[in-house]
Amino acid sequence: MSEQPIVEDIPEQMRVRRDKRDRILNSGGQPYPVAVPVTHSIAQVRDAYAILEADVETPDVVGVAGRVVFVRNTGKLCFAAIQDGEGNRLQLMVSLAAVGEESLAAFKADVDLGDHVFAQGRVGTSRRGEVSVFVSTWRLAAKALRPLPVLHKELAEDTRVRQRYVDLLVRPLARETVRQRALVLRSLRESLHGRGFIEIETPMLQTQHGGATARPFVTHMNAFDIDLYMRIAPELFLKRAVVGGIEKVFEINRNFRNEGADSSHSPEFSMLEAYEAYGDYLSMATLTQNLVQTAAMDVFGTTTVRHANGEEYELGGEWPSITLYGSLSEALGTEITPETPVPALQALCDAAEIAGDPRHANHGKLVEQLWEHHVGSGLTRPTFVKDFPVETSPLTREHRTTPGLVEKWDLYVSGFELATAYSELVDPVIQRERFENQARLAALGDAEAMRLDEDFLTAMEHGMPPTGGMGMGIDRLLMALTGLGIRETILFPLVKPEERQ
RNA sequence: GCGCCUCUAGCUCAACUGGCAGAGCAGCUGACUCUUAAUCAGCGGGUUCGGGGUUCGAGUCCCCGGGGGCGUACCA
């Protein structure tokens, strides 16, 4: 060891690996070569030679590379397993007879768990029958300076999320979840494209936030010197597109809401919104059931999915519909209607010890709170809950038969809200009144109330066709399919930085 | 936001009512041409999350701060 004044205060195992890197460089080697001559993937070799009997050597020469996940250095014959990004493994056998004394010694000295290694040699099998490359030459493909965690123990949850790349290396389910999410997105897009929907992208930076009731993130644009909002929903722009004649339109993209984060909420989350001119909330229900069931089939080949806790969940068949007021009345044993006065609802909330903010205790919010408490928490199988109070749904048209209701459903799957859909409000005069009501709520201190959007109203005044619209949380769809928490369905979820003082 | 639990070696975890900070894997040295969580012999490795306090003595008790988990409230 040289006595440099720069004594790095790093753990022993990292120091050892840095020393190895230095030694390789100093002896004219290259710990990070620009390229290695790979001829076959690990999976290709495994698949092609899976039928070999034990203890044979073929004349076929391959060049393979992968991350070292197992090393066994014995006297004159070393074993290593290299792994690809999908978790496929291939054994390398490095023998004194094949590579010579110097190369064998270098292998023992330089190769650590976690390194990327390239090897060339004949394919064969070990005496135990494992498909292996009998290495004739090898070299480092990339030196890892940090040790791999123990492969046989679960990583701490914190590490799994903060260092997802490590999680992906060591935990098959982490890799599987990434693949499943990609398949779900692909399935949704293919289903929608197959029905003639066009995918568009609408602004994420908005001068005015709208389309949902939520608190936004605020940012600032220097060039115009104005505040901008990260969008809370794409709804109002997708509707502008419908006004413009894109009659079947959808977007799959991120929304941002400046609210709580827990096992089913993330400050940024992915959302599918789809709008269909001349559709309504009933046609959107059919579409939604179909999208979800097709996604389950495309990912798992069945609508009976198995959740992370081992339980089966049935997504197949026709999903039942209940009405909000009907199911609540049934659960309470007393009739609740859009005419039920606020004091009576408040009394029921008090009786059930539901704490609400009394400043905005209107009929709609109270009914929804009661429903959540008495009905929603008990729903298990996929269920459409239909016909909501008008106060809480300012973008939804009035019910075609029942005054005081709007044509909206929420879809509940495995205990949480997966999707929602409306027969969209398209009358610009009523839409303006609804916005004005929201503005009154905002004035009373409701931070989530919608803002009046003149530009959107102008678009609607140009004539919006009768339209059905639907929104579905992509992360939540993954949750419904896998039973995982939202932070496991998102590859790199937001984590609090660790403050160092 | 509130409540409860938690943070110890690279990783996963021990450490009794406060009394010398340990194990497995990983690492280092050596042996081994069929290992695959190899085996054998030996050796290193610690800001016990940070700061303060109580005490002869703190990983352990108290206070402040930070991270994480669970529950609960609001939102998808």
Coordinates of C-alpha atoms (C1' of nucleotides) in Angstrom, one line a residue:
Chain A
M1 CA 0.0 0.0 0.0
S2 CA 1.3 3.4 -0.9
E3 CA 1.3 6.1 1.8
Q4 CA -0.6 8.7 0.0
P5 CA -2.0 11.7 2.0
I6 CA -5.3 11.1 0.3
V7 CA -6.6 8.4 2.6
E8 CA -10.1 7.6 1.4
D9 CA -12.4 6.7 4.3
I10 CA -14.3 4.0 2.5
P11 CA -15.3 0.5 3.5
E12 CA -12.8 -2.2 3.2
Q13 CA -14.6 -4.1 0.4
M14 CA -14.8 -1.0 -1.8
R15 CA -11.2 -0.2 -1.2
V16 CA -10.2 -3.7 -2.3
R17 CA -12.1 -3.3 -5.5
R18 CA -10.7 0.1 -6.2
D19 CA -7.2 -1.3 -5.7
K20 CA -8.0 -4.1 -8.2
R21 CA -9.1 -1.5 -10.7
D22 CA -5.9 0.5 -10.2
R23 CA -3.8 -2.7 -10.4
I24 CA -5.4 -3.7 -13.7
L25 CA -4.8 -0.3 -15.2
N26 CA -1.2 -0.1 -14.0
S27 CA -0.4 -3.5 -15.5
G28 CA -1.8 -2.3 -18.9
G29 CA -5.2 -3.9 -18.6
Q30 CA -8.6 -2.3 -19.1
P31 CA -11.3 -2.7 -16.4
Y32 CA -13.8 -0.9 -18.6
P33 CA -13.2 -2.0 -22.2
V34 CA -15.2 -0.2 -24.9
A35 CA -16.5 -3.4 -26.4
V36 CA -16.3 -7.2 -26.0
P37 CA -17.0 -9.6 -28.9
V38 CA -20.3 -11.2 -27.7
T39 CA -21.6 -13.7 -30.1
H40 CA -24.5 -15.2 -28.1
S41 CA -26.8 -14.1 -25.4
I42 CA -26.9 -16.1 -22.2
A43 CA -30.4 -17.2 -22.9
Q44 CA -29.5 -18.3 -26.5
V45 CA -26.7 -20.6 -25.1
R46 CA -28.9 -22.0 -22.3
D47 CA -31.8 -22.7 -24.7
A48 CA -29.7 -24.2 -27.5
Y49 CA -27.8 -26.6 -25.3
A50 CA -30.4 -27.4 -22.7
I51 CA -30.7 -30.9 -24.1
L52 CA -27.0 -31.8 -23.6
E53 CA -26.2 -34.7 -21.3
A54 CA -23.9 -34.3 -18.4
D55 CA -20.1 -34.1 -18.8
V56 CA -19.9 -33.4 -22.6
E57 CA -18.0 -30.8 -24.6
T58 CA -19.2 -29.6 -27.9
P59 CA -17.0 -28.0 -30.6
D60 CA -19.2 -24.9 -30.7
V61 CA -17.4 -21.7 -29.6
V62 CA -19.4 -18.8 -28.2
G63 CA -18.6 -15.4 -26.7
V64 CA -20.8 -14.4 -23.8
A65 CA -20.9 -11.7 -21.3
G66 CA -22.9 -11.0 -18.1
R67 CA -22.8 -10.0 -14.5
V68 CA -21.0 -12.3 -12.2
V69 CA -23.4 -13.6 -9.5
F70 CA -21.5 -16.6 -8.3
V71 CA -17.8 -17.4 -8.0
R72 CA -16.1 -20.5 -6.8
N73 CA -12.3 -20.3 -7.1
T74 CA -10.7 -23.7 -6.5
G75 CA -7.1 -24.7 -7.1
K76 CA -6.9 -25.3 -10.8
L77 CA -10.6 -25.0 -11.9
C78 CA -12.7 -22.0 -11.3
F79 CA -16.5 -21.7 -11.6
A80 CA -18.5 -18.5 -12.1
A81 CA -22.1 -17.9 -13.0
I82 CA -22.9 -14.9 -15.1
Q83 CA -26.4 -13.4 -15.3
D84 CA -28.3 -11.3 -17.9
G85 CA -30.9 -8.7 -17.2
E86 CA -33.7 -11.2 -17.2
G87 CA -32.1 -13.3 -14.6
N88 CA -30.9 -16.1 -16.9
R89 CA -27.6 -17.6 -15.7
L90 CA -24.8 -19.4 -17.4
Q91 CA -21.8 -21.1 -15.9
L92 CA -18.3 -20.4 -16.9
M93 CA -15.5 -23.0 -16.2
V94 CA -12.0 -21.6 -16.2
S95 CA -9.4 -24.3 -16.0
L96 CA -5.6 -24.1 -15.7
A97 CA -5.3 -26.5 -18.7
A98 CA -7.4 -24.3 -20.9
V99 CA -6.2 -20.7 -20.0
G100 CA -2.8 -21.2 -18.5
E101 CA -1.4 -20.2 -15.2
E102 CA -1.3 -16.4 -15.7
S103 CA -4.9 -16.1 -16.9
L104 CA -6.2 -18.3 -14.2
A105 CA -4.4 -16.3 -11.5
A106 CA -5.7 -13.1 -13.0
F107 CA -9.2 -14.5 -12.9
K108 CA -8.9 -15.4 -9.3
A109 CA -7.4 -12.0 -8.4
D110 CA -9.5 -9.7 -10.5
V111 CA -13.0 -11.1 -10.7
D112 CA -15.5 -10.2 -8.0
L113 CA -19.2 -10.7 -7.5
G114 CA -21.0 -8.0 -9.4
D115 CA -18.4 -7.6 -12.2
H116 CA -19.3 -7.8 -15.8
V117 CA -17.2 -10.5 -17.5
F118 CA -16.8 -11.6 -21.1
A119 CA -15.7 -15.2 -21.8
Q120 CA -15.1 -17.2 -25.0
G121 CA -14.9 -20.9 -25.3
R122 CA -16.7 -24.1 -26.1
V123 CA -20.1 -25.0 -24.9
G124 CA -20.5 -28.1 -22.8
T125 CA -21.8 -29.4 -19.5
S126 CA -20.3 -30.0 -16.2
R127 CA -20.2 -33.4 -14.5
R128 CA -23.4 -32.3 -12.7
G129 CA -25.0 -31.5 -16.1
E130 CA -25.0 -27.8 -15.9
V131 CA -24.6 -26.0 -19.3
S132 CA -21.3 -24.2 -19.2
V133 CA -18.8 -22.4 -21.3
F134 CA -15.3 -24.0 -21.1
V135 CA -13.4 -20.8 -21.2
S136 CA -10.5 -20.4 -23.5
T137 CA -10.1 -16.6 -23.1
W138 CA -11.8 -14.2 -20.8
R139 CA -11.6 -10.5 -19.8
L140 CA -13.4 -8.0 -17.6
A141 CA -16.2 -6.3 -19.3
A142 CA -16.8 -3.8 -16.5
K143 CA -15.4 -3.7 -12.9
A144 CA -17.9 -3.2 -10.1
L145 CA -16.6 -1.1 -7.3
R146 CA -19.3 -1.9 -4.8
P147 CA -20.1 -5.4 -3.5
L148 CA -23.4 -7.1 -4.4
P149 CA -25.8 -7.6 -1.5
V150 CA -26.3 -11.1 -0.2
L151 CA -28.4 -12.9 -2.9
H152 CA -30.2 -15.2 -0.5
K153 CA -31.8 -12.6 1.8
E154 CA -34.5 -10.1 1.1
L155 CA -33.1 -6.5 0.8
A156 CA -34.5 -4.0 3.3
E157 CA -37.5 -2.2 1.7
D158 CA -35.7 1.1 1.9
T159 CA -32.8 -0.1 -0.1
R160 CA -35.1 -1.8 -2.6
V161 CA -36.7 1.5 -3.4
R162 CA -33.7 3.8 -3.1
Q163 CA -31.4 1.6 -5.1
R164 CA -33.8 -0.1 -7.5
Y165 CA -31.0 -1.1 -9.8
V166 CA -29.7 -3.4 -7.0
D167 CA -33.2 -4.6 -6.4
L168 CA -33.5 -5.5 -10.1
L169 CA -30.2 -7.4 -10.0
V170 CA -31.0 -9.6 -7.0
R171 CA -34.8 -10.0 -6.9
P172 CA -36.6 -11.8 -9.7
L173 CA -40.0 -10.3 -8.7
A174 CA -38.6 -6.8 -9.2
R175 CA -37.6 -7.7 -12.8
E176 CA -41.0 -9.4 -13.3
T177 CA -42.9 -6.4 -12.2
V178 CA -41.1 -4.2 -14.8
R179 CA -42.0 -6.7 -17.5
Q180 CA -45.6 -6.9 -16.4
R181 CA -46.0 -3.1 -16.4
A182 CA -44.7 -2.9 -19.9
L183 CA -47.1 -5.7 -21.0
V184 CA -50.0 -3.9 -19.4
L185 CA -49.2 -0.6 -21.2
R186 CA -48.8 -2.4 -24.5
S187 CA -52.1 -4.3 -24.0
L188 CA -54.0 -1.1 -23.2
R189 CA -52.6 0.7 -26.2
E190 CA -53.3 -2.2 -28.5
S191 CA -56.9 -2.6 -27.2
L192 CA -57.5 1.1 -27.7
H193 CA -55.8 1.3 -31.1
G194 CA -57.9 -1.7 -32.2
R195 CA -61.0 0.2 -31.4
G196 CA -59.9 3.2 -33.4
F197 CA -58.7 5.4 -30.6
I198 CA -55.9 7.9 -31.3
E199 CA -53.2 8.5 -28.6
I200 CA -52.2 12.1 -28.1
E201 CA -50.1 14.0 -25.6
T202 CA -51.5 17.0 -23.8
P203 CA -49.7 19.6 -21.7
M204 CA -48.2 18.7 -18.4
L205 CA -47.2 22.3 -17.7
Q206 CA -50.5 24.2 -17.5
T207 CA -51.3 27.8 -16.9
Q208 CA -54.4 26.6 -15.1
H209 CA -54.9 23.3 -13.5
G210 CA -58.2 21.4 -13.9
G211 CA -59.9 18.2 -14.7
A212 CA -59.9 16.9 -11.2
T213 CA -60.2 18.1 -7.6
A214 CA -56.7 18.0 -6.2
R215 CA -54.0 20.3 -5.0
P216 CA -51.4 21.0 -7.7
F217 CA -47.6 21.4 -7.8
V218 CA -46.7 24.9 -8.7
T219 CA -43.6 25.8 -10.7
H220 CA -42.3 28.9 -12.4
M221 CA -41.5 29.7 -16.0
N222 CA -38.7 32.2 -16.3
A223 CA -39.1 33.3 -19.9
F224 CA -42.7 34.4 -19.4
D225 CA -42.3 35.1 -15.7
I226 CA -45.5 33.3 -14.8
D227 CA -46.3 30.5 -12.5
L228 CA -47.3 27.2 -14.1
Y229 CA -49.0 24.1 -12.7
M230 CA -48.0 20.5 -13.1
R231 CA -51.2 19.0 -14.4
I232 CA -53.5 17.1 -12.1
A233 CA -55.4 15.6 -15.0
P234 CA -55.4 15.7 -18.8
E235 CA -59.2 15.9 -19.0
L236 CA -59.8 19.4 -20.1
F237 CA -57.3 19.1 -23.0
L238 CA -58.6 15.8 -24.1
K239 CA -62.0 17.3 -24.3
R240 CA -60.7 20.2 -26.4
A241 CA -59.4 17.5 -28.7
V242 CA -62.9 15.9 -28.9
V243 CA -64.3 19.4 -29.7
G244 CA -61.8 19.5 -32.5
G245 CA -63.0 16.3 -34.0
I246 CA -60.6 13.7 -32.6
E247 CA -63.6 11.7 -31.6
K248 CA -61.9 8.7 -30.1
V249 CA -58.9 9.9 -28.2
F250 CA -56.8 8.7 -25.3
E251 CA -53.6 9.6 -23.4
I252 CA -51.5 7.5 -21.1
N253 CA -49.2 9.7 -19.1
R254 CA -48.2 11.2 -15.7
N255 CA -50.4 13.2 -13.4
F256 CA -49.0 15.1 -10.4
R257 CA -50.9 15.8 -7.2
N258 CA -49.5 17.6 -4.2
E259 CA -51.1 15.3 -1.7
G260 CA -50.4 12.4 0.6
A261 CA -48.2 9.4 -0.3
D262 CA -49.1 5.9 1.0
S263 CA -49.4 2.4 -0.2
S264 CA -51.9 3.4 -2.8
H265 CA -51.0 7.0 -3.6
S266 CA -48.0 8.5 -5.2
P267 CA -47.4 12.2 -5.9
E268 CA -46.8 11.3 -9.6
F269 CA -48.8 8.6 -11.0
S270 CA -49.7 7.3 -14.5
M271 CA -53.2 7.6 -15.8
L272 CA -55.1 6.4 -18.8
E273 CA -57.9 8.8 -19.9
A274 CA -60.1 7.9 -22.9
Y275 CA -62.9 9.9 -24.5
E276 CA -65.4 8.6 -27.1
A277 CA -67.7 10.9 -28.9
Y278 CA -71.3 9.5 -29.0
G279 CA -70.4 7.2 -26.1
D280 CA -71.7 7.6 -22.5
Y281 CA -70.8 6.2 -19.1
L282 CA -72.4 2.9 -19.9
S283 CA -70.3 2.4 -23.0
M284 CA -67.2 3.3 -21.0
A285 CA -68.0 0.6 -18.5
T286 CA -68.0 -2.0 -21.2
L287 CA -64.8 -0.6 -22.6
T288 CA -63.1 -0.5 -19.2
Q289 CA -64.1 -4.0 -18.2
N290 CA -62.7 -5.2 -21.6
L291 CA -59.5 -3.3 -21.2
V292 CA -58.8 -4.7 -17.8
Q293 CA -59.7 -8.3 -18.7
T294 CA -57.7 -8.2 -21.9
A295 CA -54.7 -6.8 -20.0
A296 CA -55.0 -9.7 -17.5
M297 CA -55.1 -12.2 -20.4
D298 CA -52.2 -10.5 -22.1
V299 CA -50.0 -10.5 -19.0
F300 CA -51.0 -13.7 -17.3
G301 CA -53.1 -15.6 -19.8
T302 CA -56.0 -15.7 -17.4
T303 CA -58.4 -13.4 -15.6
T304 CA -57.9 -15.2 -12.4
V305 CA -54.8 -13.4 -11.1
R306 CA -52.7 -14.4 -8.2
H307 CA -51.7 -11.6 -5.8
A308 CA -48.4 -11.2 -4.0
N309 CA -49.9 -12.6 -0.8
G310 CA -50.8 -15.8 -2.6
E311 CA -54.5 -15.2 -2.9
E312 CA -56.4 -15.5 -6.1
Y313 CA -58.5 -12.6 -7.4
E314 CA -61.1 -13.1 -10.1
L315 CA -61.3 -10.4 -12.7
G316 CA -63.3 -12.4 -15.2
G317 CA -67.0 -12.4 -16.0
E318 CA -69.5 -9.6 -16.0
W319 CA -68.8 -7.1 -13.3
P320 CA -71.8 -6.1 -11.1
S321 CA -73.2 -2.6 -11.0
I322 CA -74.7 -1.0 -7.9
T323 CA -75.9 2.5 -7.4
L324 CA -74.4 4.8 -4.8
Y325 CA -77.6 5.8 -3.2
G326 CA -79.2 2.4 -3.5
S327 CA -76.3 0.5 -1.9
L328 CA -75.9 3.1 0.8
S329 CA -79.7 3.0 1.6
E330 CA -79.5 -0.7 1.8
A331 CA -76.4 -0.7 4.1
L332 CA -78.0 1.9 6.4
G333 CA -81.5 0.4 6.4
T334 CA -82.9 3.9 5.7
E335 CA -83.6 5.6 2.4
I336 CA -81.0 8.1 1.2
T337 CA -81.9 10.2 -1.8
P338 CA -80.5 13.3 -3.4
E339 CA -83.2 15.2 -1.4
T340 CA -81.9 13.9 2.0
P341 CA -81.1 17.1 3.9
V342 CA -77.6 17.9 5.1
P343 CA -78.4 17.8 8.8
A344 CA -79.8 14.3 8.5
L345 CA -76.6 13.2 6.6
Q346 CA -74.4 15.0 9.2
A347 CA -76.2 13.1 12.0
L348 CA -75.5 9.8 10.2
C349 CA -71.8 10.8 9.8
D350 CA -71.6 11.6 13.5
A351 CA -73.2 8.3 14.4
A352 CA -70.6 6.5 12.4
E353 CA -67.9 8.7 13.9
I354 CA -66.8 10.0 10.4
A355 CA -64.8 13.1 10.8
G356 CA -65.2 15.6 8.0
D357 CA -64.2 19.2 7.5
P358 CA -67.5 21.0 8.5
R359 CA -66.6 24.0 6.4
H360 CA -67.4 22.1 3.2
A361 CA -70.0 19.7 4.4
N362 CA -72.4 19.7 1.5
H363 CA -74.8 17.0 0.5
G364 CA -72.5 15.3 -2.0
K365 CA -69.4 15.1 0.2
L366 CA -71.4 13.7 3.1
V367 CA -73.1 11.0 1.0
E368 CA -69.8 10.0 -0.4
Q369 CA -68.2 9.8 3.0
L370 CA -71.1 7.7 4.3
W371 CA -70.8 5.4 1.3
E372 CA -67.1 4.9 1.7
H373 CA -67.6 4.0 5.3
H374 CA -70.6 1.7 5.0
V375 CA -70.2 0.2 1.6
G376 CA -67.0 1.0 -0.2
S377 CA -64.6 -0.5 2.4
G378 CA -66.5 -3.8 2.2
L379 CA -66.4 -4.2 -1.6
T380 CA -64.1 -7.0 -2.7
R381 CA -64.9 -8.2 -6.2
P382 CA -64.8 -5.7 -9.2
T383 CA -67.9 -3.5 -8.9
F384 CA -69.2 -0.4 -10.8
V385 CA -70.7 2.1 -8.4
K386 CA -73.1 4.3 -10.4
D387 CA -74.8 7.7 -10.1
F388 CA -73.1 10.2 -7.9
P389 CA -74.4 13.5 -6.4
V390 CA -73.9 16.5 -8.6
E391 CA -71.9 18.7 -6.1
T392 CA -68.8 16.5 -6.2
S393 CA -68.7 16.0 -10.0
P394 CA -68.6 19.4 -11.8
L395 CA -67.6 17.9 -15.2
T396 CA -70.3 15.3 -15.4
R397 CA -73.7 15.7 -17.0
E398 CA -76.9 15.4 -15.1
H399 CA -78.5 11.9 -14.9
R400 CA -80.9 11.3 -17.8
T401 CA -83.8 10.3 -15.4
T402 CA -83.0 11.2 -11.8
P403 CA -82.6 14.9 -10.9
G404 CA -79.7 15.7 -8.5
L405 CA -77.6 12.8 -9.8
V406 CA -74.9 12.7 -12.4
E407 CA -74.0 10.0 -14.8
K408 CA -70.7 8.9 -13.2
W409 CA -69.4 5.6 -12.0
D410 CA -66.4 4.5 -10.0
L411 CA -64.9 1.1 -10.5
Y412 CA -63.7 -0.6 -7.3
V413 CA -61.3 -3.5 -7.6
S414 CA -59.7 -5.3 -4.6
G415 CA -60.7 -2.6 -2.2
F416 CA -59.6 0.6 -4.0
E417 CA -60.9 2.9 -6.8
L418 CA -59.3 1.7 -10.0
A419 CA -61.2 3.8 -12.6
T420 CA -64.0 6.4 -13.0
A421 CA -66.1 7.4 -16.0
Y422 CA -68.7 10.1 -16.9
S423 CA -71.2 10.9 -19.4
E424 CA -69.4 14.1 -20.0
L425 CA -71.1 17.5 -19.4
V426 CA -71.1 19.2 -22.8
D427 CA -73.5 22.2 -22.1
P428 CA -71.2 25.2 -21.8
V429 CA -73.8 27.2 -19.8
I430 CA -74.2 24.6 -17.1
Q431 CA -70.5 24.0 -17.1
R432 CA -69.9 27.7 -16.3
E433 CA -72.4 27.4 -13.4
R434 CA -70.6 24.3 -12.1
F435 CA -67.3 26.2 -12.2
E436 CA -68.8 29.1 -10.4
N437 CA -70.0 26.8 -7.6
Q438 CA -66.5 25.4 -7.4
A439 CA -65.1 28.9 -7.1
R440 CA -67.5 29.5 -4.1
L441 CA -66.1 26.4 -2.4
A442 CA -62.5 27.6 -3.1
A443 CA -63.4 30.9 -1.5
L444 CA -64.6 29.0 1.5
G445 CA -61.1 27.4 1.8
D446 CA -61.5 24.2 -0.2
A447 CA -57.9 23.9 -1.6
E448 CA -59.0 21.2 -4.0
A449 CA -61.9 23.0 -5.6
M450 CA -61.7 23.5 -9.4
R451 CA -60.8 26.8 -11.0
L452 CA -62.9 28.4 -13.7
D453 CA -61.2 27.7 -17.1
E454 CA -62.4 30.3 -19.6
D455 CA -60.4 28.9 -22.5
F456 CA -62.0 25.5 -21.9
L457 CA -65.4 27.0 -21.8
T458 CA -64.7 28.8 -25.1
A459 CA -63.8 25.4 -26.6
M460 CA -67.0 23.9 -25.3
E461 CA -69.0 26.8 -26.7
H462 CA -67.9 25.7 -30.1
G463 CA -70.0 22.6 -29.7
M464 CA -68.9 19.4 -28.0
P465 CA -70.6 16.2 -29.0
P466 CA -72.2 13.9 -26.5
T467 CA -69.2 12.0 -25.1
G468 CA -68.3 9.3 -22.7
G469 CA -65.0 9.7 -20.8
M470 CA -63.0 7.3 -18.6
G471 CA -59.9 7.6 -16.4
M472 CA -57.9 4.7 -15.0
G473 CA -54.9 4.6 -12.8
I474 CA -52.1 2.6 -14.5
D475 CA -50.2 2.0 -11.2
R476 CA -53.4 0.9 -9.6
L477 CA -54.2 -1.5 -12.5
L478 CA -50.8 -3.1 -11.8
M479 CA -51.8 -3.2 -8.1
A480 CA -55.1 -4.9 -9.0
L481 CA -53.3 -7.4 -11.2
T482 CA -50.4 -8.2 -8.9
G483 CA -51.5 -7.3 -5.3
L484 CA -48.4 -5.2 -4.9
G485 CA -48.2 -1.7 -3.2
I486 CA -48.0 1.3 -5.5
R487 CA -44.3 1.8 -4.8
E488 CA -43.5 -1.6 -6.1
T489 CA -45.4 -1.0 -9.4
I490 CA -43.5 2.2 -10.0
L491 CA -39.9 1.5 -10.9
F492 CA -38.4 4.6 -9.4
P493 CA -40.9 6.1 -6.9
L494 CA -40.2 9.4 -5.2
V495 CA -38.2 8.9 -2.0
K496 CA -37.4 11.5 0.5
P497 CA -33.7 12.6 0.3
E498 CA -31.7 11.7 3.4
E499 CA -30.7 15.0 4.9
R500 CA -27.1 15.1 6.1
Q501 CA -26.3 17.8 8.6
Chain B
rG1 C1' -51.1 15.7 9.6
rC2 C1' -51.6 12.3 14.0
rG3 C1' -50.3 7.6 16.6
rC4 C1' -47.2 3.1 17.1
rC5 C1' -42.8 0.5 15.6
rU6 C1' -37.9 0.7 13.6
rC7 C1' -32.5 2.3 12.1
rU8 C1' -26.0 -2.1 14.7
rA9 C1' -20.0 -4.6 9.6
rG10 C1' -20.8 -4.4 2.2
rC11 C1' -25.8 -7.4 2.9
rU12 C1' -29.4 -9.9 6.3
rC13 C1' -29.7 -9.9 11.4
rA14 C1' -28.1 -11.0 17.1
rA15 C1' -26.5 -8.5 21.7
rC16 C1' -30.9 -10.3 29.0
rU17 C1' -32.9 -5.8 33.9
rG18 C1' -27.5 -0.3 31.2
rG19 C1' -21.6 -3.8 32.0
rC20 C1' -15.5 -6.1 26.9
rA21 C1' -20.4 -5.0 20.0
rG22 C1' -21.3 -10.7 17.7
rA23 C1' -23.1 -14.4 13.8
rG24 C1' -24.1 -16.0 8.6
rC25 C1' -23.0 -14.6 3.8
rA26 C1' -19.5 -11.2 1.5
rG27 C1' -14.0 -9.6 2.0
rC28 C1' -8.5 -10.9 2.7
rU29 C1' -4.3 -15.1 3.1
rG30 C1' -3.6 -20.3 2.2
rA31 C1' -5.3 -25.6 0.4
rC32 C1' -8.4 -28.0 -3.3
rU33 C1' -9.7 -29.8 -11.6
rC34 C1' -16.8 -30.5 -10.9
rU35 C1' -18.3 -26.2 -7.6
rU36 C1' -23.3 -24.2 -7.7
rA37 C1' -25.6 -20.3 -0.2
rA38 C1' -18.8 -25.9 -1.6
rU39 C1' -15.4 -27.5 2.3
rC40 C1' -11.0 -26.9 5.5
rA41 C1' -7.3 -23.6 8.3
rG42 C1' -6.3 -18.6 9.5
rC43 C1' -7.2 -13.0 9.4
rG44 C1' -9.3 -8.3 9.0
rG45 C1' -13.7 -5.2 8.9
rG46 C1' -18.0 -0.8 13.4
rU47 C1' -19.3 7.4 13.5
rU48 C1' -24.5 1.1 16.7
rC49 C1' -28.7 7.2 11.6
rG50 C1' -27.0 12.5 13.5
rG51 C1' -26.8 15.9 17.9
rG52 C1' -27.4 16.6 23.1
rG53 C1' -28.4 14.7 28.1
rU54 C1' -28.6 11.1 32.5
rU55 C1' -24.9 7.6 34.5
rC56 C1' -18.8 5.2 37.2
rG57 C1' -20.4 3.1 32.5
rA58 C1' -25.3 4.0 26.9
rG59 C1' -26.4 0.0 20.9
rU60 C1' -29.7 -0.2 25.3
rC61 C1' -32.7 5.1 29.2
rC62 C1' -34.4 10.6 28.3
rC63 C1' -34.8 15.0 24.8
rC64 C1' -34.2 17.2 19.8
rG65 C1' -33.5 16.2 14.6
rG66 C1' -33.3 12.7 10.1
rG67 C1' -34.7 8.1 7.2
rG68 C1' -38.0 3.9 6.8
rG69 C1' -42.4 0.7 7.9
rC70 C1' -47.4 0.0 9.6
rG71 C1' -52.1 2.1 11.2
rU72 C1' -55.3 6.4 10.7
rA73 C1' -57.4 11.0 8.1
rC74 C1' -57.7 13.5 2.9
rC75 C1' -56.8 12.6 -2.4
rA76 C1' -56.8 8.2 -7.7

